[in-house]
């Protein structure tokens, strides 16, 4: 039927059908995509920890020096800080020839019991106390040569060991060899115990300071001194105009700086009188 319409067959062949679109693969170029990448110089943001967590425990008993000292005080084998091995303590033989005849007065079992109790204390101060209790120092009675120069020895040490008797525990006098061999100690151990009892007269406050010292040098640089001076220079002028509140920590720091002469001496009176004399320092205000 001819309605006056004409169809161009060339244009129809040029139109692609849906099937042709699916069957023909699409081609893309690399320029059609933009690759998103992180710059190399970008730093990772660290999150600030709000919870400080649990503090590390101070296990002093596990310190190598403490373990070494504990072994030494209990008479066991240990290795020094220089790597030298020290043998364990052991009771030595009694004296063989003695005018006091100690070997007949003190039995083997008694000596073993004294040795075990002595080293089981594990405390050097208590061991000094035991030695000082059994060793009595007395002035020497006679001098062999009076005309010669005075002897350095002015005292005599009398050694004793405790034994059981009908009256309880009594001190039996023994020779020096018997005493030292029973506890396996040196004469210097005895001399130190005697010196300690002479100095303090009481072993309740004695501490074993071997391996310790109090000569800790506290260095304060000139820069630190100057920074303190610069920081505190305007402080007196402000305080004279109006009384400033000061906390306990700052007050103690100021007194410390005055004692160390970090703060100029002309300000010492002012800083020491910041808190009234009748005012308790511990109850000072915590405000700065």
PDB file of C-alpha atoms in Angstrom:
ATOM      1  CA  UNK A   1       0.000   0.000   0.000  1.00  0.00           C
ATOM      2  CA  UNK A   2       1.508   3.153  -1.068  1.00  0.00           C
ATOM      3  CA  UNK A   3       0.713   6.052   1.252  1.00  0.00           C
ATOM      4  CA  UNK A   4       3.314   8.246  -0.271  1.00  0.00           C
ATOM      5  CA  UNK A   5       5.996   7.061   2.171  1.00  0.00           C
ATOM      6  CA  UNK A   6       9.349   5.787   0.981  1.00  0.00           C
ATOM      7  CA  UNK A   7      11.702   3.781   3.187  1.00  0.00           C
ATOM      8  CA  UNK A   8      15.418   4.075   2.700  1.00  0.00           C
ATOM      9  CA  UNK A   9      16.901   0.619   3.112  1.00  0.00           C
ATOM     10  CA  UNK A  10      20.439   1.944   3.465  1.00  0.00           C
ATOM     11  CA  UNK A  11      19.512   3.803   6.649  1.00  0.00           C
ATOM     12  CA  UNK A  12      17.870   0.713   8.136  1.00  0.00           C
ATOM     13  CA  UNK A  13      20.980  -1.406   7.721  1.00  0.00           C
ATOM     14  CA  UNK A  14      23.008   1.201   9.582  1.00  0.00           C
ATOM     15  CA  UNK A  15      20.865   0.908  12.764  1.00  0.00           C
ATOM     16  CA  UNK A  16      22.200  -1.604  15.269  1.00  0.00           C
ATOM     17  CA  UNK A  17      19.796  -3.893  16.953  1.00  0.00           C
ATOM     18  CA  UNK A  18      19.892  -4.667  20.720  1.00  0.00           C
ATOM     19  CA  UNK A  19      21.375  -8.050  19.924  1.00  0.00           C
ATOM     20  CA  UNK A  20      24.257  -6.459  18.112  1.00  0.00           C
ATOM     21  CA  UNK A  21      24.954  -4.174  21.089  1.00  0.00           C
ATOM     22  CA  UNK A  22      25.181  -7.122  23.467  1.00  0.00           C
ATOM     23  CA  UNK A  23      27.232  -9.365  21.207  1.00  0.00           C
ATOM     24  CA  UNK A  24      29.815  -6.764  20.310  1.00  0.00           C
ATOM     25  CA  UNK A  25      32.315  -6.221  23.113  1.00  0.00           C
ATOM     26  CA  UNK A  26      32.940  -2.711  24.279  1.00  0.00           C
ATOM     27  CA  UNK A  27      36.440  -1.325  24.210  1.00  0.00           C
ATOM     28  CA  UNK A  28      37.701   1.158  26.795  1.00  0.00           C
ATOM     29  CA  UNK A  29      40.903   3.115  27.126  1.00  0.00           C
ATOM     30  CA  UNK A  30      43.001   3.527  30.271  1.00  0.00           C
ATOM     31  CA  UNK A  31      42.406   7.244  30.054  1.00  0.00           C
ATOM     32  CA  UNK A  32      38.744   6.679  30.870  1.00  0.00           C
ATOM     33  CA  UNK A  33      39.644   5.798  34.508  1.00  0.00           C
ATOM     34  CA  UNK A  34      41.405   7.843  37.167  1.00  0.00           C
ATOM     35  CA  UNK A  35      43.309   5.727  39.735  1.00  0.00           C
ATOM     36  CA  UNK A  36      42.900   6.954  43.333  1.00  0.00           C
ATOM     37  CA  UNK A  37      46.161   6.546  45.322  1.00  0.00           C
ATOM     38  CA  UNK A  38      47.458   7.682  48.729  1.00  0.00           C
ATOM     39  CA  UNK A  39      50.463  10.027  48.622  1.00  0.00           C
ATOM     40  CA  UNK A  40      53.629   8.514  49.996  1.00  0.00           C
ATOM     41  CA  UNK A  41      54.296  11.466  52.280  1.00  0.00           C
ATOM     42  CA  UNK A  42      50.948  11.167  54.030  1.00  0.00           C
ATOM     43  CA  UNK A  43      51.577  10.532  57.744  1.00  0.00           C
ATOM     44  CA  UNK A  44      49.427   8.238  59.770  1.00  0.00           C
ATOM     45  CA  UNK A  45      47.464  10.056  62.399  1.00  0.00           C
ATOM     46  CA  UNK A  46      48.176   8.640  65.837  1.00  0.00           C
ATOM     47  CA  UNK A  47      45.287   8.530  68.229  1.00  0.00           C
ATOM     48  CA  UNK A  48      46.056   9.999  71.601  1.00  0.00           C
ATOM     49  CA  UNK A  49      45.488   7.445  74.305  1.00  0.00           C
ATOM     50  CA  UNK A  50      43.046   8.643  76.903  1.00  0.00           C
ATOM     51  CA  UNK A  51      43.536   5.674  79.213  1.00  0.00           C
ATOM     52  CA  UNK A  52      47.043   5.709  80.669  1.00  0.00           C
ATOM     53  CA  UNK A  53      46.686   2.064  81.618  1.00  0.00           C
ATOM     54  CA  UNK A  54      48.271   0.229  84.481  1.00  0.00           C
ATOM     55  CA  UNK A  55      51.745   1.251  85.554  1.00  0.00           C
ATOM     56  CA  UNK A  56      54.512  -1.280  85.344  1.00  0.00           C
ATOM     57  CA  UNK A  57      55.065  -3.005  88.660  1.00  0.00           C
ATOM     58  CA  UNK A  58      58.349  -2.442  90.447  1.00  0.00           C
ATOM     59  CA  UNK A  59      59.479  -6.001  91.170  1.00  0.00           C
ATOM     60  CA  UNK A  60      62.542  -5.299  93.283  1.00  0.00           C
ATOM     61  CA  UNK A  61      62.893  -8.910  94.391  1.00  0.00           C
ATOM     62  CA  UNK A  62      63.459  -9.941  90.767  1.00  0.00           C
ATOM     63  CA  UNK A  63      66.329  -7.542  90.200  1.00  0.00           C
ATOM     64  CA  UNK A  64      69.613  -9.310  89.476  1.00  0.00           C
ATOM     65  CA  UNK A  65      71.460  -7.336  92.151  1.00  0.00           C
ATOM     66  CA  UNK A  66      68.798  -8.167  94.748  1.00  0.00           C
ATOM     67  CA  UNK A  67      68.902 -11.865  93.877  1.00  0.00           C
ATOM     68  CA  UNK A  68      72.692 -11.862  94.109  1.00  0.00           C
ATOM     69  CA  UNK A  69      72.616 -10.151  97.488  1.00  0.00           C
ATOM     70  CA  UNK A  70      69.924 -12.511  98.778  1.00  0.00           C
ATOM     71  CA  UNK A  71      72.037 -15.526  97.855  1.00  0.00           C
ATOM     72  CA  UNK A  72      75.057 -13.949  99.510  1.00  0.00           C
ATOM     73  CA  UNK A  73      73.181 -13.221 102.744  1.00  0.00           C
ATOM     74  CA  UNK A  74      71.834 -16.759 102.965  1.00  0.00           C
ATOM     75  CA  UNK A  75      75.248 -18.342 102.400  1.00  0.00           C
ATOM     76  CA  UNK A  76      74.430 -19.888  99.028  1.00  0.00           C
ATOM     77  CA  UNK A  77      76.540 -19.964  95.873  1.00  0.00           C
ATOM     78  CA  UNK A  78      76.275 -16.859  93.713  1.00  0.00           C
ATOM     79  CA  UNK A  79      78.040 -15.022  90.911  1.00  0.00           C
ATOM     80  CA  UNK A  80      79.408 -11.537  91.459  1.00  0.00           C
ATOM     81  CA  UNK A  81      78.773  -8.608  89.147  1.00  0.00           C
ATOM     82  CA  UNK A  82      82.229  -9.236  87.636  1.00  0.00           C
ATOM     83  CA  UNK A  83      81.352 -12.845  86.823  1.00  0.00           C
ATOM     84  CA  UNK A  84      83.305 -14.480  89.635  1.00  0.00           C
ATOM     85  CA  UNK A  85      81.612 -17.468  91.272  1.00  0.00           C
ATOM     86  CA  UNK A  86      81.536 -17.509  95.059  1.00  0.00           C
ATOM     87  CA  UNK A  87      81.188 -20.899  96.726  1.00  0.00           C
ATOM     88  CA  UNK A  88      78.432 -21.602  99.219  1.00  0.00           C
ATOM     89  CA  UNK A  89      79.154 -21.265 102.926  1.00  0.00           C
ATOM     90  CA  UNK A  90      79.912 -24.470 104.793  1.00  0.00           C
ATOM     91  CA  UNK A  91      80.861 -25.093 108.388  1.00  0.00           C
ATOM     92  CA  UNK A  92      84.561 -25.826 108.736  1.00  0.00           C
ATOM     93  CA  UNK A  93      86.299 -28.198 111.110  1.00  0.00           C
ATOM     94  CA  UNK A  94      86.765 -27.262 114.736  1.00  0.00           C
ATOM     95  CA  UNK A  95      90.113 -26.392 116.241  1.00  0.00           C
ATOM     96  CA  UNK A  96      92.439 -29.377 116.651  1.00  0.00           C
ATOM     97  CA  UNK A  97      94.770 -28.104 119.349  1.00  0.00           C
ATOM     98  CA  UNK A  98      93.469 -25.488 121.728  1.00  0.00           C
ATOM     99  CA  UNK A  99      94.251 -24.714 125.351  1.00  0.00           C
ATOM    100  CA  UNK A 100      90.546 -24.028 125.918  1.00  0.00           C
ATOM    101  CA  UNK A 101      89.710 -27.498 124.544  1.00  0.00           C
ATOM    102  CA  UNK A 102      86.783 -26.138 122.537  1.00  0.00           C
ATOM    103  CA  UNK A 103      86.367 -29.403 120.619  1.00  0.00           C
ATOM    104  CA  UNK A 104      85.350 -31.133 123.876  1.00  0.00           C
ATOM    105  CA  UNK A 105      82.920 -28.418 124.997  1.00  0.00           C
ATOM    106  CA  UNK A 106      80.998 -27.719 121.781  1.00  0.00           C
ATOM    107  CA  UNK A 107      79.487 -30.705 119.992  1.00  0.00           C
ATOM    108  CA  UNK A 108      79.132 -31.130 116.242  1.00  0.00           C
ATOM    109  CA  UNK A 109      75.301 -30.987 116.307  1.00  0.00           C
ATOM    110  CA  UNK A 110      75.375 -27.746 118.280  1.00  0.00           C
ATOM    111  CA  UNK A 111      77.706 -26.154 115.759  1.00  0.00           C
ATOM    112  CA  UNK A 112      75.549 -27.272 112.827  1.00  0.00           C
ATOM    113  CA  UNK A 113      72.455 -25.798 114.470  1.00  0.00           C
ATOM    114  CA  UNK A 114      74.229 -22.481 115.075  1.00  0.00           C
ATOM    115  CA  UNK A 115      75.484 -22.396 111.482  1.00  0.00           C
ATOM    116  CA  UNK A 116      72.032 -23.052 109.998  1.00  0.00           C
ATOM    117  CA  UNK A 117      70.246 -20.483 112.163  1.00  0.00           C
ATOM    118  CA  UNK A 118      72.895 -17.874 111.445  1.00  0.00           C
ATOM    119  CA  UNK A 119      72.636 -18.055 107.647  1.00  0.00           C
ATOM    120  CA  UNK A 120      68.892 -18.663 107.506  1.00  0.00           C
ATOM    121  CA  UNK A 121      68.307 -15.162 108.841  1.00  0.00           C
ATOM    122  CA  UNK A 122      69.206 -13.844 105.383  1.00  0.00           C
ATOM    123  CA  UNK A 123      69.739 -10.389 106.874  1.00  0.00           C
ATOM    124  CA  UNK A 124      73.237  -8.993 107.226  1.00  0.00           C
ATOM    125  CA  UNK A 125      72.193  -6.578 109.977  1.00  0.00           C
ATOM    126  CA  UNK A 126      70.774  -9.441 112.059  1.00  0.00           C
ATOM    127  CA  UNK A 127      73.958 -11.411 111.483  1.00  0.00           C
ATOM    128  CA  UNK A 128      75.974  -8.470 112.788  1.00  0.00           C
ATOM    129  CA  UNK A 129      73.745  -8.427 115.844  1.00  0.00           C
ATOM    130  CA  UNK A 130      74.373 -12.132 116.499  1.00  0.00           C
ATOM    131  CA  UNK A 131      78.133 -11.700 116.204  1.00  0.00           C
ATOM    132  CA  UNK A 132      78.149  -8.644 118.474  1.00  0.00           C
ATOM    133  CA  UNK A 133      76.177 -10.602 121.085  1.00  0.00           C
ATOM    134  CA  UNK A 134      78.654 -13.499 121.140  1.00  0.00           C
ATOM    135  CA  UNK A 135      81.877 -11.477 120.901  1.00  0.00           C
ATOM    136  CA  UNK A 136      82.766  -9.331 123.920  1.00  0.00           C
ATOM    137  CA  UNK A 137      85.409  -6.644 123.692  1.00  0.00           C
ATOM    138  CA  UNK A 138      87.490  -5.988 126.814  1.00  0.00           C
ATOM    139  CA  UNK A 139      90.531  -3.880 127.564  1.00  0.00           C
ATOM    140  CA  UNK A 140      93.776  -5.814 127.562  1.00  0.00           C
ATOM    141  CA  UNK A 141      95.105  -6.628 131.020  1.00  0.00           C
ATOM    142  CA  UNK A 142      98.874  -6.707 130.645  1.00  0.00           C
ATOM    143  CA  UNK A 143     101.560  -5.389 128.323  1.00  0.00           C
ATOM    144  CA  UNK A 144     104.677  -7.447 127.624  1.00  0.00           C
ATOM    145  CA  UNK A 145     106.997  -4.501 127.013  1.00  0.00           C
ATOM    146  CA  UNK A 146     105.979  -1.256 128.653  1.00  0.00           C
ATOM    147  CA  UNK A 147     109.101   0.698 127.672  1.00  0.00           C
ATOM    148  CA  UNK A 148     108.549   0.178 123.943  1.00  0.00           C
ATOM    149  CA  UNK A 149     106.177   2.155 121.802  1.00  0.00           C
ATOM    150  CA  UNK A 150     102.530   1.794 122.663  1.00  0.00           C
ATOM    151  CA  UNK A 151     100.856  -1.086 120.897  1.00  0.00           C
ATOM    152  CA  UNK A 152      98.026  -0.446 118.479  1.00  0.00           C
ATOM    153  CA  UNK A 153      96.012  -3.155 120.203  1.00  0.00           C
ATOM    154  CA  UNK A 154      94.218  -1.707 123.178  1.00  0.00           C
ATOM    155  CA  UNK A 155      91.414  -4.272 123.443  1.00  0.00           C
ATOM    156  CA  UNK A 156      90.971  -8.019 123.394  1.00  0.00           C
ATOM    157  CA  UNK A 157      88.072  -9.896 121.831  1.00  0.00           C
ATOM    158  CA  UNK A 158      86.572 -12.797 123.753  1.00  0.00           C
ATOM    159  CA  UNK A 159      84.605 -15.251 121.614  1.00  0.00           C
ATOM    160  CA  UNK A 160      81.648 -17.265 122.916  1.00  0.00           C
ATOM    161  CA  UNK A 161      79.139 -19.795 121.618  1.00  0.00           C
ATOM    162  CA  UNK A 162      75.748 -20.517 123.227  1.00  0.00           C
ATOM    163  CA  UNK A 163      75.169 -23.984 124.665  1.00  0.00           C
ATOM    164  CA  UNK A 164      72.343 -25.531 126.650  1.00  0.00           C
ATOM    165  CA  UNK A 165      72.929 -26.163 130.338  1.00  0.00           C
ATOM    166  CA  UNK A 166      70.920 -26.783 133.495  1.00  0.00           C
ATOM    167  CA  UNK A 167      70.524 -23.024 133.940  1.00  0.00           C
ATOM    168  CA  UNK A 168      69.284 -22.516 130.372  1.00  0.00           C
ATOM    169  CA  UNK A 169      71.427 -21.043 127.616  1.00  0.00           C
ATOM    170  CA  UNK A 170      74.926 -20.061 128.652  1.00  0.00           C
ATOM    171  CA  UNK A 171      77.810 -18.580 126.690  1.00  0.00           C
ATOM    172  CA  UNK A 172      80.789 -20.893 126.471  1.00  0.00           C
ATOM    173  CA  UNK A 173      84.117 -19.215 125.803  1.00  0.00           C
ATOM    174  CA  UNK A 174      85.877 -20.566 122.721  1.00  0.00           C
ATOM    175  CA  UNK A 175      88.937 -19.705 120.701  1.00  0.00           C
ATOM    176  CA  UNK A 176      88.919 -17.478 117.649  1.00  0.00           C
ATOM    177  CA  UNK A 177      89.412 -20.371 115.226  1.00  0.00           C
ATOM    178  CA  UNK A 178      86.470 -22.301 116.661  1.00  0.00           C
ATOM    179  CA  UNK A 179      84.202 -19.286 116.436  1.00  0.00           C
ATOM    180  CA  UNK A 180      85.084 -18.295 112.872  1.00  0.00           C
ATOM    181  CA  UNK A 181      84.967 -21.870 111.564  1.00  0.00           C
ATOM    182  CA  UNK A 182      81.556 -22.491 113.114  1.00  0.00           C
ATOM    183  CA  UNK A 183      79.933 -19.656 111.139  1.00  0.00           C
ATOM    184  CA  UNK A 184      82.395 -19.758 108.207  1.00  0.00           C
ATOM    185  CA  UNK A 185      83.097 -16.042 108.428  1.00  0.00           C
ATOM    186  CA  UNK A 186      86.239 -13.927 108.345  1.00  0.00           C
ATOM    187  CA  UNK A 187      87.674 -11.770 111.093  1.00  0.00           C
ATOM    188  CA  UNK A 188      86.610  -8.651 109.175  1.00  0.00           C
ATOM    189  CA  UNK A 189      83.002  -9.759 109.605  1.00  0.00           C
ATOM    190  CA  UNK A 190      83.552  -9.683 113.381  1.00  0.00           C
ATOM    191  CA  UNK A 191      85.350  -6.328 113.340  1.00  0.00           C
ATOM    192  CA  UNK A 192      82.522  -4.748 111.370  1.00  0.00           C
ATOM    193  CA  UNK A 193      79.917  -6.055 113.816  1.00  0.00           C
ATOM    194  CA  UNK A 194      81.893  -4.660 116.769  1.00  0.00           C
ATOM    195  CA  UNK A 195      82.250  -1.282 115.058  1.00  0.00           C
ATOM    196  CA  UNK A 196      78.528  -1.150 114.312  1.00  0.00           C
ATOM    197  CA  UNK A 197      77.549  -1.817 117.923  1.00  0.00           C
ATOM    198  CA  UNK A 198      79.963   0.890 119.086  1.00  0.00           C
ATOM    199  CA  UNK A 199      78.614   3.473 116.659  1.00  0.00           C
ATOM    200  CA  UNK A 200      74.882   3.048 117.153  1.00  0.00           C
ATOM    201  CA  UNK A 201      74.536   0.874 120.262  1.00  0.00           C
ATOM    202  CA  UNK A 202      71.364  -0.599 118.795  1.00  0.00           C
ATOM    203  CA  UNK A 203      70.713  -2.790 115.761  1.00  0.00           C
ATOM    204  CA  UNK A 204      67.043  -1.894 115.309  1.00  0.00           C
ATOM    205  CA  UNK A 205      67.800   0.891 112.817  1.00  0.00           C
ATOM    206  CA  UNK A 206      70.792  -0.726 111.109  1.00  0.00           C
ATOM    207  CA  UNK A 207      70.479  -1.260 107.367  1.00  0.00           C
ATOM    208  CA  UNK A 208      72.732  -3.228 105.086  1.00  0.00           C
ATOM    209  CA  UNK A 209      74.150  -0.547 102.790  1.00  0.00           C
ATOM    210  CA  UNK A 210      76.580  -2.779 100.910  1.00  0.00           C
ATOM    211  CA  UNK A 211      76.393  -1.979  97.221  1.00  0.00           C
ATOM    212  CA  UNK A 212      74.756   1.388  97.886  1.00  0.00           C
ATOM    213  CA  UNK A 213      76.021   4.918  98.222  1.00  0.00           C
ATOM    214  CA  UNK A 214      74.523   8.317  98.901  1.00  0.00           C
ATOM    215  CA  UNK A 215      76.942  10.253  96.732  1.00  0.00           C
ATOM    216  CA  UNK A 216      74.421  10.928  93.977  1.00  0.00           C
ATOM    217  CA  UNK A 217      75.557  14.037  92.172  1.00  0.00           C
ATOM    218  CA  UNK A 218      72.698  16.413  91.479  1.00  0.00           C
ATOM    219  CA  UNK A 219      73.791  18.633  88.620  1.00  0.00           C
ATOM    220  CA  UNK A 220      71.881  21.841  87.941  1.00  0.00           C
ATOM    221  CA  UNK A 221      72.946  23.491  84.728  1.00  0.00           C
ATOM    222  CA  UNK A 222      73.358  27.237  84.359  1.00  0.00           C
ATOM    223  CA  UNK A 223      70.557  27.261  81.800  1.00  0.00           C
ATOM    224  CA  UNK A 224      68.170  25.756  84.331  1.00  0.00           C
ATOM    225  CA  UNK A 225      69.199  28.292  86.966  1.00  0.00           C
ATOM    226  CA  UNK A 226      68.657  31.167  84.575  1.00  0.00           C
ATOM    227  CA  UNK A 227      65.268  29.844  83.485  1.00  0.00           C
ATOM    228  CA  UNK A 228      64.144  29.661  87.108  1.00  0.00           C
ATOM    229  CA  UNK A 229      65.343  33.201  87.750  1.00  0.00           C
ATOM    230  CA  UNK A 230      63.596  34.524  84.635  1.00  0.00           C
ATOM    231  CA  UNK A 231      60.400  32.732  85.573  1.00  0.00           C
ATOM    232  CA  UNK A 232      60.352  33.967  89.171  1.00  0.00           C
ATOM    233  CA  UNK A 233      61.670  37.487  88.618  1.00  0.00           C
ATOM    234  CA  UNK A 234      58.248  39.179  88.262  1.00  0.00           C
ATOM    235  CA  UNK A 235      56.674  37.022  90.948  1.00  0.00           C
ATOM    236  CA  UNK A 236      57.522  39.219  94.003  1.00  0.00           C
ATOM    237  CA  UNK A 237      56.150  42.360  92.380  1.00  0.00           C
ATOM    238  CA  UNK A 238      52.819  40.677  91.657  1.00  0.00           C
ATOM    239  CA  UNK A 239      52.641  39.195  95.120  1.00  0.00           C
ATOM    240  CA  UNK A 240      53.284  42.529  96.833  1.00  0.00           C
ATOM    241  CA  UNK A 241      50.317  44.047  95.037  1.00  0.00           C
ATOM    242  CA  UNK A 242      47.938  41.198  95.844  1.00  0.00           C
ATOM    243  CA  UNK A 243      48.435  38.049  97.876  1.00  0.00           C
ATOM    244  CA  UNK A 244      48.908  35.124  95.527  1.00  0.00           C
ATOM    245  CA  UNK A 245      47.717  31.618  96.275  1.00  0.00           C
ATOM    246  CA  UNK A 246      50.410  28.990  96.099  1.00  0.00           C
ATOM    247  CA  UNK A 247      50.155  25.225  96.312  1.00  0.00           C
ATOM    248  CA  UNK A 248      52.261  22.958  98.451  1.00  0.00           C
ATOM    249  CA  UNK A 249      54.362  21.589  95.593  1.00  0.00           C
ATOM    250  CA  UNK A 250      55.346  25.022  94.326  1.00  0.00           C
ATOM    251  CA  UNK A 251      56.153  26.205  97.836  1.00  0.00           C
ATOM    252  CA  UNK A 252      58.471  23.246  98.409  1.00  0.00           C
ATOM    253  CA  UNK A 253      60.158  23.869  95.051  1.00  0.00           C
ATOM    254  CA  UNK A 254      60.782  27.492  95.955  1.00  0.00           C
ATOM    255  CA  UNK A 255      62.318  26.531  99.288  1.00  0.00           C
ATOM    256  CA  UNK A 256      64.492  23.955  97.511  1.00  0.00           C
ATOM    257  CA  UNK A 257      65.707  26.570  95.010  1.00  0.00           C
ATOM    258  CA  UNK A 258      66.466  28.927  97.892  1.00  0.00           C
ATOM    259  CA  UNK A 259      68.484  26.268  99.706  1.00  0.00           C
ATOM    260  CA  UNK A 260      70.453  25.532  96.534  1.00  0.00           C
ATOM    261  CA  UNK A 261      70.988  29.299  95.975  1.00  0.00           C
ATOM    262  CA  UNK A 262      69.389  29.100  92.551  1.00  0.00           C
ATOM    263  CA  UNK A 263      67.053  31.927  93.509  1.00  0.00           C
ATOM    264  CA  UNK A 264      68.991  35.119  94.276  1.00  0.00           C
ATOM    265  CA  UNK A 265      69.526  35.636  97.980  1.00  0.00           C
ATOM    266  CA  UNK A 266      67.663  38.938  98.027  1.00  0.00           C
ATOM    267  CA  UNK A 267      64.409  37.029  97.404  1.00  0.00           C
ATOM    268  CA  UNK A 268      64.937  34.304 100.021  1.00  0.00           C
ATOM    269  CA  UNK A 269      63.105  36.107 102.815  1.00  0.00           C
ATOM    270  CA  UNK A 270      60.117  36.751 100.617  1.00  0.00           C
ATOM    271  CA  UNK A 271      59.800  33.184  99.361  1.00  0.00           C
ATOM    272  CA  UNK A 272      60.265  31.634 102.785  1.00  0.00           C
ATOM    273  CA  UNK A 273      57.502  33.838 104.205  1.00  0.00           C
ATOM    274  CA  UNK A 274      54.963  33.271 101.472  1.00  0.00           C
ATOM    275  CA  UNK A 275      52.889  31.155 103.864  1.00  0.00           C
ATOM    276  CA  UNK A 276      52.260  32.541 107.369  1.00  0.00           C
ATOM    277  CA  UNK A 277      54.229  30.876 110.132  1.00  0.00           C
ATOM    278  CA  UNK A 278      51.090  29.699 111.888  1.00  0.00           C
ATOM    279  CA  UNK A 279      49.691  28.314 108.633  1.00  0.00           C
ATOM    280  CA  UNK A 280      50.210  24.602 108.060  1.00  0.00           C
ATOM    281  CA  UNK A 281      52.052  24.001 104.799  1.00  0.00           C
ATOM    282  CA  UNK A 282      50.241  20.727 104.222  1.00  0.00           C
ATOM    283  CA  UNK A 283      46.880  22.529 104.289  1.00  0.00           C
ATOM    284  CA  UNK A 284      47.852  25.138 101.748  1.00  0.00           C
ATOM    285  CA  UNK A 285      45.573  25.877  98.835  1.00  0.00           C
ATOM    286  CA  UNK A 286      46.027  23.742  95.748  1.00  0.00           C
ATOM    287  CA  UNK A 287      45.405  26.683  93.437  1.00  0.00           C
ATOM    288  CA  UNK A 288      48.314  28.128  91.522  1.00  0.00           C
TER     289      UNK A 288
END
